[in-house]
Backbone as ProteinMPNN parsed JSONL, in Angstrom:
{"seq_chain_A": "MHRRQVGHTINSSGFDEVNGYHVAGNGDNVMYHQDLDNTLPNFAIYDLEANYYLDSLKVWNYNDAGNLGIGAKDVKISVASSEGGAFTDIWTGQFDQAPGLDNVDFGQVIDLNTADVRLVRFDITSNYGFTARGGLTGFSEVRFATPEPSSTALLGLGGLALMLRRKRS", "coords_chain_A": {"N_chain_A": [[95.277, 90.236, 72.213], [97.505, 92.834, 72.571], [100.328, 93.316, 74.572], [102.599, 95.159, 76.398], [105.452, 94.457, 78.393], [104.889, 94.179, 81.874], [107.004, 94.428, 83.564], [108.522, 96.547, 82.564], [107.562, 98.756, 83.868], [108.715, 98.852, 86.319], [111.423, 98.746, 86.093], [112.946, 100.996, 85.757], [113.336, 101.975, 83.165], [113.559, 104.665, 81.07], [113.287, 106.341, 83.2], [114.232, 108.782, 85.568], [115.928, 108.275, 88.302], [117.04, 109.907, 90.327], [115.712, 112.409, 90.258], [113.039, 111.733, 90.011], [111.71, 111.804, 87.574], [109.88, 110.963, 84.642], [110.522, 110.197, 81.355], [108.907, 111.739, 78.638], [107.019, 109.992, 76.244], [108.734, 107.738, 75.912], [108.378, 105.098, 75.167], [108.676, 102.837, 76.727], [106.581, 101.968, 78.314], [104.074, 100.19, 80.146], [101.516, 98.796, 78.243], [98.241, 98.208, 77.226], [96.339, 96.636, 74.777], [93.126, 97.19, 73.939], [90.267, 95.132, 73.248], [88.593, 95.107, 70.037], [85.981, 95.929, 70.462], [86.281, 97.536, 72.59], [86.211, 96.408, 75.162], [86.65, 96.226, 78.625], [87.742, 95.257, 81.926], [91.313, 95.922, 81.742], [94.373, 94.565, 82.996], [97.131, 94.564, 85.365], [99.563, 92.713, 87.088], [101.615, 92.58, 89.919], [104.243, 90.839, 91.45], [105.563, 90.851, 94.537], [107.357, 89.142, 95.585], [107.739, 88.42, 98.213], [106.115, 88.75, 101.41], [104.813, 91.841, 102.464], [104.257, 94.816, 104.435], [102.392, 97.171, 102.915], [102.767, 100.382, 102.518], [102.289, 102.566, 100.76], [101.919, 103.476, 97.273], [103.493, 104.797, 94.359], [102.613, 106.165, 91.333], [103.272, 106.806, 87.929], [101.644, 108.066, 85.261], [100.82, 107.156, 81.8], [102.894, 108.855, 79.59], [103.067, 110.272, 77.029], [103.217, 112.979, 75.037], [101.682, 113.358, 72.679], [99.73, 111.472, 72.936], [98.168, 111.447, 75.326], [95.691, 110.539, 76.081], [95.837, 107.81, 76.318], [96.564, 107.166, 78.863], [95.982, 105.407, 81.945], [92.891, 105.663, 83.571], [90.346, 105.215, 85.332], [90.797, 103.082, 87.994], [91.142, 100.061, 89.84], [92.653, 98.843, 92.72], [93.87, 95.872, 94.02], [94.873, 93.345, 96.394], [96.768, 90.37, 97.252], [97.776, 87.803, 99.499], [99.219, 85.6, 98.791], [100.55, 83.588, 96.093], [98.162, 82.66, 93.745], [96.234, 83.138, 95.605], [93.208, 84.641, 96.946], [92.158, 87.842, 95.798], [91.844, 91.0, 97.408], [90.006, 93.941, 97.342], [91.426, 97.158, 97.725], [91.624, 99.827, 97.027], [89.973, 102.211, 95.056], [89.844, 104.398, 92.384], [91.01, 107.268, 90.513], [93.803, 107.442, 88.352], [96.026, 110.133, 88.074], [96.148, 112.225, 85.194], [98.927, 112.297, 83.012], [101.366, 114.943, 82.305], [102.609, 115.077, 79.818], [105.162, 116.043, 79.547], [108.756, 116.331, 79.795], [111.105, 115.927, 82.522], [109.557, 116.482, 84.831], [108.216, 115.762, 87.934], [105.542, 114.042, 88.13], [104.391, 112.057, 89.524], [101.913, 110.196, 91.258], [100.947, 109.733, 94.547], [99.551, 107.07, 96.298], [97.958, 106.212, 99.117], [97.946, 103.195, 100.911], [98.276, 101.463, 103.143], [98.323, 98.617, 104.029], [98.645, 95.338, 105.247], [100.588, 92.261, 104.913], [101.064, 91.734, 102.106], [101.613, 90.253, 99.032], [101.017, 90.031, 96.272], [100.059, 92.531, 93.938], [97.436, 93.982, 92.238], [96.331, 95.813, 89.442], [93.36, 96.831, 88.14], [92.259, 98.16, 85.271], [89.786, 100.234, 84.186], [89.11, 102.291, 82.479], [90.398, 104.716, 80.106], [91.956, 107.925, 79.336], [90.413, 108.758, 77.147], [91.45, 107.905, 74.659], [90.786, 106.418, 71.597], [91.552, 105.414, 69.156], [92.695, 102.732, 67.033], [91.245, 100.715, 68.309], [91.497, 101.416, 70.893], [93.747, 102.076, 73.532], [95.459, 101.555, 76.619], [97.46, 102.469, 79.419], [100.306, 102.789, 81.715], [103.255, 104.437, 83.038], [105.265, 104.063, 85.136], [105.74, 102.521, 88.343], [106.093, 102.541, 91.861], [106.579, 100.842, 94.883], [106.004, 101.447, 98.277], [107.373, 100.383, 101.203], [107.841, 99.971, 104.706], [111.169, 100.458, 105.919], [113.111, 97.658, 106.871], [115.037, 97.974, 108.97], [114.167, 100.321, 110.194], [111.666, 99.543, 111.129], [112.429, 97.585, 112.944], [113.864, 99.181, 114.754], [111.809, 100.818, 115.703], [110.278, 98.9, 117.027], [112.122, 98.052, 119.015], [112.427, 100.457, 120.378], [109.836, 100.794, 121.381], [109.699, 98.57, 123.09], [111.727, 99.218, 124.902], [110.588, 101.505, 126.046], [108.356, 100.384, 127.309], [109.63, 98.737, 129.216], [110.898, 100.683, 130.726], [108.753, 102.054, 131.88], [107.694, 100.103, 133.564], [109.639, 99.891, 135.534], [109.431, 102.23, 136.914]], "CA_chain_A": [[95.563, 91.42, 72.998], [98.913, 93.211, 72.622], [100.652, 93.777, 75.915], [104.006, 95.354, 76.717], [105.788, 93.819, 79.652], [104.653, 94.9, 83.116], [108.328, 94.685, 84.132], [109.024, 97.857, 82.13], [107.082, 99.806, 84.765], [109.466, 98.812, 87.579], [112.856, 98.575, 85.822], [113.535, 102.333, 85.6], [113.574, 102.369, 81.78], [112.984, 105.982, 80.814], [113.0, 106.98, 84.485], [115.351, 109.434, 86.241], [115.801, 107.909, 89.717], [117.445, 110.991, 91.213], [114.719, 113.487, 90.287], [111.667, 111.225, 89.933], [111.126, 112.197, 86.294], [109.707, 109.953, 83.612], [110.671, 110.832, 80.047], [107.697, 111.691, 77.824], [107.068, 109.265, 74.983], [109.923, 106.888, 75.809], [108.03, 103.81, 74.589], [108.874, 101.739, 77.663], [105.435, 101.966, 79.221], [103.179, 99.047, 79.972], [100.4, 99.244, 77.423], [97.306, 97.146, 76.91], [95.476, 96.877, 73.627], [91.764, 96.749, 74.21], [89.595, 94.456, 72.143], [88.0, 96.065, 69.099], [84.737, 96.482, 70.996], [86.689, 98.332, 73.754], [85.858, 95.797, 76.432], [87.59, 96.373, 79.73], [88.995, 95.894, 82.312], [92.64, 95.389, 81.502], [94.966, 94.465, 84.319], [98.561, 94.315, 85.557], [99.806, 92.098, 88.393], [102.994, 92.636, 90.403], [104.597, 89.897, 92.509], [106.613, 91.462, 95.354], [108.227, 88.0, 95.883], [107.689, 88.18, 99.661], [104.985, 89.489, 101.971], [105.198, 93.123, 103.027], [103.291, 95.851, 104.76], [102.431, 98.119, 101.798], [102.393, 101.702, 103.014], [101.722, 103.35, 99.659], [102.602, 103.314, 96.003], [103.546, 106.01, 93.557], [102.442, 105.779, 89.934], [103.421, 107.819, 86.886], [100.767, 107.618, 84.183], [101.364, 107.153, 80.439], [103.354, 110.248, 79.448], [103.416, 110.623, 75.658], [102.51, 114.247, 74.8], [100.722, 113.239, 71.586], [98.751, 110.415, 73.198], [97.855, 111.435, 76.761], [94.437, 109.817, 76.282], [96.136, 106.4, 76.591], [96.78, 106.992, 80.299], [94.971, 104.716, 82.75], [92.069, 106.619, 84.31], [89.671, 104.556, 86.448], [91.597, 101.919, 88.372], [90.905, 99.406, 91.122], [93.839, 98.136, 93.195], [93.575, 94.798, 94.962], [96.075, 92.655, 96.854], [96.649, 88.999, 97.743], [98.91, 87.471, 100.357], [99.957, 84.457, 98.259], [100.303, 83.255, 94.695], [96.938, 81.883, 93.634], [95.307, 83.528, 96.659], [92.12, 85.548, 96.593], [92.472, 89.267, 95.845], [90.964, 91.867, 98.182], [90.047, 95.323, 96.859], [91.854, 98.096, 98.767], [91.565, 101.218, 96.56], [89.347, 102.483, 93.766], [89.934, 105.823, 92.1], [91.554, 107.64, 89.213], [95.19, 107.858, 88.22], [96.137, 111.471, 87.494], [96.632, 112.254, 83.817], [100.296, 112.806, 82.888], [101.419, 116.233, 81.63], [103.226, 115.016, 78.491], [106.398, 116.827, 79.615], [109.941, 115.741, 80.407], [111.679, 116.599, 83.681], [108.525, 116.878, 85.791], [107.789, 114.649, 88.777], [104.082, 114.072, 88.19], [103.957, 110.823, 90.163], [100.778, 110.286, 92.18], [101.075, 108.851, 95.704], [98.288, 106.477, 96.73], [98.127, 105.578, 100.426], [97.261, 101.912, 100.954], [98.317, 100.994, 104.528], [97.805, 97.256, 104.022], [99.635, 94.352, 105.675], [100.643, 90.905, 104.368], [100.852, 91.862, 100.663], [102.574, 89.608, 98.121], [100.62, 90.384, 94.909], [99.296, 93.767, 93.766], [96.766, 93.941, 90.933], [95.659, 97.017, 88.959], [92.33, 96.623, 87.128], [92.05, 99.445, 84.592], [88.471, 100.162, 83.558], [88.966, 103.314, 81.442], [91.551, 105.574, 79.848], [91.587, 109.334, 79.22], [89.696, 109.086, 75.915], [92.081, 107.414, 73.429], [89.929, 105.398, 70.993], [92.133, 104.911, 67.904], [93.208, 101.354, 67.025], [90.514, 99.905, 69.277], [91.75, 101.951, 72.227], [94.903, 101.584, 74.275], [95.574, 102.148, 77.934], [98.685, 102.046, 80.092], [100.964, 103.728, 82.622], [104.69, 104.424, 82.798], [106.152, 103.614, 86.218], [105.107, 102.355, 89.649], [107.015, 102.244, 92.967], [105.89, 100.391, 96.085], [106.658, 101.924, 99.502], [107.24, 99.534, 102.382], [108.749, 100.47, 105.737], [112.501, 99.849, 105.948], [113.206, 96.678, 107.958], [115.794, 98.494, 110.105], [113.31, 101.3, 110.879], [110.644, 98.784, 111.843], [113.095, 96.967, 114.098], [114.169, 100.234, 115.727], [110.548, 101.214, 116.342], [109.938, 97.825, 117.958], [113.035, 98.118, 120.159], [112.089, 101.669, 121.133], [108.603, 100.506, 122.112], [110.046, 97.638, 124.153], [112.487, 99.977, 125.904], [109.644, 102.387, 126.726], [107.552, 99.546, 128.196], [110.481, 98.326, 130.33], [111.156, 101.864, 131.539], [107.538, 102.35, 132.65], [107.529, 99.088, 134.606], [110.603, 100.146, 136.592], [109.058, 103.469, 137.637]], "C_chain_A": [[97.068, 91.656, 72.995], [99.213, 93.754, 74.009], [102.157, 93.975, 76.024], [104.253, 94.807, 78.101], [105.553, 94.724, 80.861], [105.993, 95.273, 83.758], [108.934, 96.007, 83.712], [108.602, 98.977, 83.077], [107.803, 99.805, 86.107], [110.968, 98.688, 87.358], [113.589, 99.885, 85.537], [113.834, 102.719, 84.16], [112.83, 103.671, 81.502], [112.727, 106.782, 82.071], [114.275, 107.547, 85.09], [115.176, 109.226, 87.742], [116.076, 109.077, 90.661], [116.341, 112.03, 91.374], [113.269, 113.021, 90.239], [110.967, 111.612, 88.654], [110.953, 110.983, 85.411], [109.69, 110.659, 82.269], [109.383, 110.663, 79.237], [107.945, 110.899, 76.553], [108.252, 108.336, 74.827], [109.633, 105.511, 75.25], [108.206, 102.629, 75.528], [107.78, 101.712, 78.718], [104.689, 100.655, 79.059], [101.976, 99.565, 79.191], [99.53, 98.046, 77.109], [96.505, 97.542, 75.694], [94.105, 96.333, 73.961], [91.228, 95.993, 73.011], [88.917, 95.493, 71.267], [86.695, 96.654, 69.601], [84.992, 97.266, 72.29], [86.265, 97.735, 75.088], [87.002, 95.952, 77.425], [87.047, 95.537, 80.879], [90.223, 95.193, 81.73], [93.319, 95.359, 82.859], [96.477, 94.277, 84.244], [98.715, 93.737, 86.952], [101.295, 92.158, 88.7], [103.166, 91.624, 91.525], [105.769, 90.498, 93.274], [107.615, 90.422, 95.861], [108.425, 87.716, 97.368], [106.495, 88.981, 100.171], [105.482, 90.714, 102.713], [103.986, 93.864, 103.559], [103.442, 96.888, 103.658], [101.867, 99.452, 102.27], [101.678, 102.503, 101.934], [102.377, 102.9, 98.365], [102.579, 104.651, 95.297], [103.504, 105.573, 92.106], [102.582, 107.001, 89.034], [102.63, 107.308, 85.698], [101.469, 107.7, 82.835], [101.648, 108.589, 80.024], [103.844, 110.569, 78.041], [102.563, 111.829, 75.264], [101.438, 114.138, 73.718], [99.61, 112.246, 71.844], [98.375, 110.33, 74.673], [96.554, 110.701, 77.074], [94.633, 108.341, 76.585], [96.252, 106.148, 78.096], [95.629, 106.3, 81.007], [94.196, 105.747, 83.565], [91.426, 105.94, 85.52], [90.357, 103.222, 86.74], [91.129, 101.389, 89.725], [92.189, 98.668, 91.477], [93.386, 97.096, 94.21], [94.868, 94.058, 95.281], [95.735, 91.23, 97.271], [97.9, 88.69, 98.545], [99.71, 86.277, 99.848], [99.643, 84.271, 96.782], [99.077, 82.352, 94.635], [95.904, 82.216, 94.693], [94.244, 84.482, 96.152], [92.576, 87.0, 96.735], [91.409, 90.012, 96.641], [91.115, 93.294, 97.662], [90.451, 96.252, 98.003], [91.794, 99.558, 98.335], [90.862, 101.246, 95.222], [89.391, 103.982, 93.554], [90.474, 106.061, 90.709], [93.034, 107.951, 89.328], [95.182, 109.236, 87.58], [96.657, 111.373, 86.059], [98.019, 112.878, 83.788], [100.305, 114.122, 82.105], [101.986, 116.182, 80.215], [104.52, 115.798, 78.411], [107.534, 115.991, 80.191], [110.3, 116.528, 81.657], [110.667, 117.183, 84.655], [108.166, 115.644, 86.617], [106.282, 114.761, 88.96], [103.531, 112.817, 88.854], [102.888, 111.071, 91.215], [100.97, 109.275, 93.301], [99.68, 108.384, 96.124], [98.562, 105.744, 98.039], [97.306, 104.303, 100.479], [97.212, 101.312, 102.357], [97.713, 99.598, 104.692], [98.918, 96.272, 104.339], [99.532, 93.056, 104.869], [100.363, 90.882, 102.862], [101.975, 91.166, 99.901], [102.291, 90.036, 96.687], [99.798, 91.664, 94.92], [98.734, 93.752, 92.349], [96.111, 95.293, 90.653], [94.641, 96.569, 87.915], [91.996, 97.991, 86.556], [90.734, 99.359, 83.84], [88.211, 101.271, 82.547], [90.289, 104.04, 81.249], [91.056, 107.013, 79.722], [91.07, 109.698, 77.827], [90.325, 108.608, 74.621], [91.232, 106.282, 72.863], [90.5, 104.817, 69.703], [92.644, 103.485, 68.094], [92.511, 100.476, 68.062], [90.701, 100.378, 70.703], [92.957, 101.291, 72.865], [94.87, 102.213, 75.654], [96.839, 101.633, 78.597], [99.181, 103.094, 81.059], [102.453, 103.49, 82.527], [105.537, 103.787, 83.883], [105.334, 103.458, 87.49], [106.193, 101.991, 90.652], [106.188, 101.902, 94.195], [106.672, 100.832, 97.309], [106.327, 100.99, 100.658], [108.174, 100.094, 103.438], [110.088, 99.737, 105.663], [112.571, 98.859, 107.101], [113.953, 97.217, 109.176], [114.974, 99.513, 110.888], [112.244, 100.594, 111.702], [111.239, 98.155, 113.095], [113.394, 98.012, 115.165], [112.903, 100.7, 116.44], [110.133, 100.174, 117.366], [110.807, 97.853, 119.192], [112.739, 99.337, 121.022], [110.843, 101.464, 121.964], [108.857, 99.573, 123.281], [110.785, 98.36, 125.278], [111.558, 100.881, 126.706], [108.792, 101.583, 127.711], [108.372, 99.127, 129.414], [110.723, 99.501, 131.278], [109.947, 102.187, 132.429], [107.356, 101.351, 133.773], [108.457, 99.338, 135.779], [110.198, 101.335, 137.457], [108.121, 103.218, 138.782]], "O_chain_A": [[97.831, 90.768, 73.377], [98.45, 94.552, 74.554], [102.917, 93.042, 75.766], [103.323, 94.711, 78.901], [105.965, 95.884, 80.872], [106.104, 96.308, 84.416], [109.78, 96.546, 84.425], [109.223, 100.04, 83.088], [107.538, 100.663, 86.949], [111.719, 98.54, 88.322], [114.746, 99.864, 85.116], [114.53, 103.71, 83.938], [111.615, 103.755, 81.681], [112.027, 107.794, 82.029], [115.298, 106.863, 85.122], [114.377, 109.912, 88.381], [115.408, 109.214, 91.686], [116.062, 112.481, 92.484], [112.359, 113.832, 90.41], [109.742, 111.739, 88.64], [111.783, 110.075, 85.425], [108.932, 111.609, 82.068], [108.836, 109.563, 79.162], [108.947, 111.1, 75.867], [108.739, 108.155, 73.711], [110.571, 104.804, 74.882], [107.901, 101.501, 75.14], [108.05, 101.458, 79.892], [104.668, 100.072, 77.975], [101.481, 100.659, 79.461], [100.038, 96.98, 76.762], [96.039, 98.678, 75.598], [93.951, 95.143, 74.235], [91.686, 96.193, 71.886], [88.69, 96.625, 71.695], [86.33, 97.763, 69.211], [84.052, 97.62, 73.001], [85.99, 98.467, 76.039], [88.175, 95.819, 77.073], [85.892, 95.123, 80.779], [90.167, 94.042, 81.295], [92.89, 96.053, 83.78], [97.025, 93.888, 83.212], [98.079, 94.207, 87.896], [102.13, 91.832, 87.856], [102.345, 91.553, 92.439], [106.859, 90.64, 92.719], [108.608, 90.777, 96.495], [109.215, 86.843, 97.726], [105.933, 89.798, 99.441], [106.438, 90.648, 103.486], [102.847, 93.582, 103.187], [104.53, 97.436, 103.484], [100.655, 99.623, 102.403], [100.599, 103.05, 102.162], [103.272, 102.054, 98.364], [101.759, 105.52, 95.594], [104.273, 104.705, 91.694], [102.078, 108.082, 89.34], [102.916, 106.228, 85.18], [102.57, 108.24, 82.73], [100.766, 109.445, 80.09], [104.946, 111.095, 77.886], [101.341, 111.726, 75.167], [100.386, 114.768, 73.834], [98.651, 112.169, 71.076], [98.275, 109.229, 75.213], [96.338, 110.285, 78.212], [93.709, 107.679, 77.057], [96.054, 105.02, 78.547], [94.459, 106.558, 80.722], [94.802, 106.62, 84.188], [91.928, 106.085, 86.634], [90.481, 102.359, 85.871], [90.771, 102.15, 90.624], [92.751, 97.955, 90.647], [92.626, 97.391, 95.132], [95.839, 94.136, 94.528], [94.591, 90.915, 97.597], [98.963, 89.257, 98.292], [100.764, 85.963, 100.4], [98.615, 84.731, 96.285], [98.973, 81.389, 95.393], [94.812, 81.647, 94.692], [94.365, 85.056, 95.07], [93.292, 87.345, 97.676], [90.222, 89.696, 96.559], [92.233, 93.798, 97.555], [89.909, 96.166, 99.105], [91.901, 100.449, 99.178], [91.119, 100.41, 94.356], [89.02, 104.752, 94.441], [90.412, 105.191, 89.84], [93.475, 108.625, 90.259], [94.419, 109.484, 86.647], [97.505, 110.534, 85.755], [98.264, 113.877, 84.463], [99.384, 114.397, 81.337], [101.856, 117.158, 79.476], [104.941, 116.183, 77.319], [107.309, 115.066, 80.971], [109.855, 117.662, 81.834], [110.889, 118.246, 85.234], [107.846, 114.596, 86.057], [105.804, 115.482, 89.836], [102.335, 112.54, 88.759], [102.957, 112.041, 91.97], [101.139, 108.085, 93.037], [98.759, 109.185, 96.283], [99.313, 104.769, 98.064], [96.122, 104.304, 100.141], [96.205, 100.709, 102.727], [96.722, 99.417, 105.4], [100.007, 96.354, 103.771], [98.515, 92.792, 104.227], [99.528, 90.108, 102.394], [103.151, 91.464, 100.109], [103.22, 90.372, 95.952], [98.95, 91.865, 95.79], [99.465, 93.537, 91.383], [95.426, 95.85, 91.509], [95.022, 95.984, 86.901], [91.511, 98.871, 87.266], [90.574, 98.516, 82.958], [87.214, 101.225, 81.827], [91.177, 103.991, 82.1], [89.883, 107.294, 79.969], [91.267, 110.825, 77.373], [89.775, 108.884, 73.554], [90.978, 105.295, 73.553], [89.98, 103.82, 69.202], [92.986, 103.09, 69.208], [93.137, 99.583, 68.633], [90.127, 99.803, 71.629], [93.154, 100.082, 72.743], [94.309, 103.294, 75.832], [97.247, 100.495, 78.367], [98.572, 104.152, 81.217], [102.887, 102.466, 82.0], [106.455, 103.029, 83.568], [104.353, 104.173, 87.697], [107.106, 101.226, 90.338], [105.215, 102.587, 94.51], [107.882, 100.615, 97.377], [105.168, 100.827, 101.039], [109.217, 100.647, 103.09], [110.132, 98.54, 105.377], [112.135, 99.179, 108.206], [113.549, 96.949, 110.307], [115.071, 99.57, 112.114], [111.952, 100.992, 112.83], [110.636, 98.186, 114.167], [113.199, 97.757, 116.354], [112.923, 100.95, 117.645], [109.684, 100.523, 118.458], [110.305, 97.697, 120.306], [112.793, 99.264, 122.25], [110.779, 101.9, 123.113], [108.29, 99.763, 124.357], [110.506, 98.142, 126.457], [111.721, 101.011, 127.919], [108.532, 102.043, 128.823], [107.864, 99.157, 130.534], [110.749, 99.324, 132.496], [110.109, 102.549, 133.594], [106.898, 101.729, 134.851], [108.101, 99.029, 136.917], [110.595, 101.419, 138.619], [107.726, 104.156, 139.474]]}, "name": "protein", "num_of_chains": 1, "seq": "MHRRQVGHTINSSGFDEVNGYHVAGNGDNVMYHQDLDNTLPNFAIYDLEANYYLDSLKVWNYNDAGNLGIGAKDVKISVASSEGGAFTDIWTGQFDQAPGLDNVDFGQVIDLNTADVRLVRFDITSNYGFTARGGLTGFSEVRFATPEPSSTALLGLGGLALMLRRKRS"}
């Protein structure tokens, strides 16, 4: 199985941070080569290196205008709270097909609202119809949204202040 590095989907290669654009056909997409009999699923695992509350993620699908069928279609997302821990399914659905254009923010936001997440796994069970070379499937970029620690702390302090204020009344 040929596999491009999952790290390419989080290192901003081919990605315009300011505008949220992913360059079409940049070649820095994670890509899985399916077996010749097209057996699936293929998967990608991300280690967040600490445990977080995972609010959502944003994914940009494979964006090569001549090969949009490579894009991941049916996907299951699961999470684990530790390395070697059991994964729990939290989302099943379809990644939106990319437009094959430059300078377009086509990223899809997926709400997850899940606590105590260390590992995130994508199981890809189909693509958008690419069958040449035994079939390929992949996506271009992914971003994980977690609440800012300072915002969380401020919310906690605000809640504490509100509770203290009510007790004094």
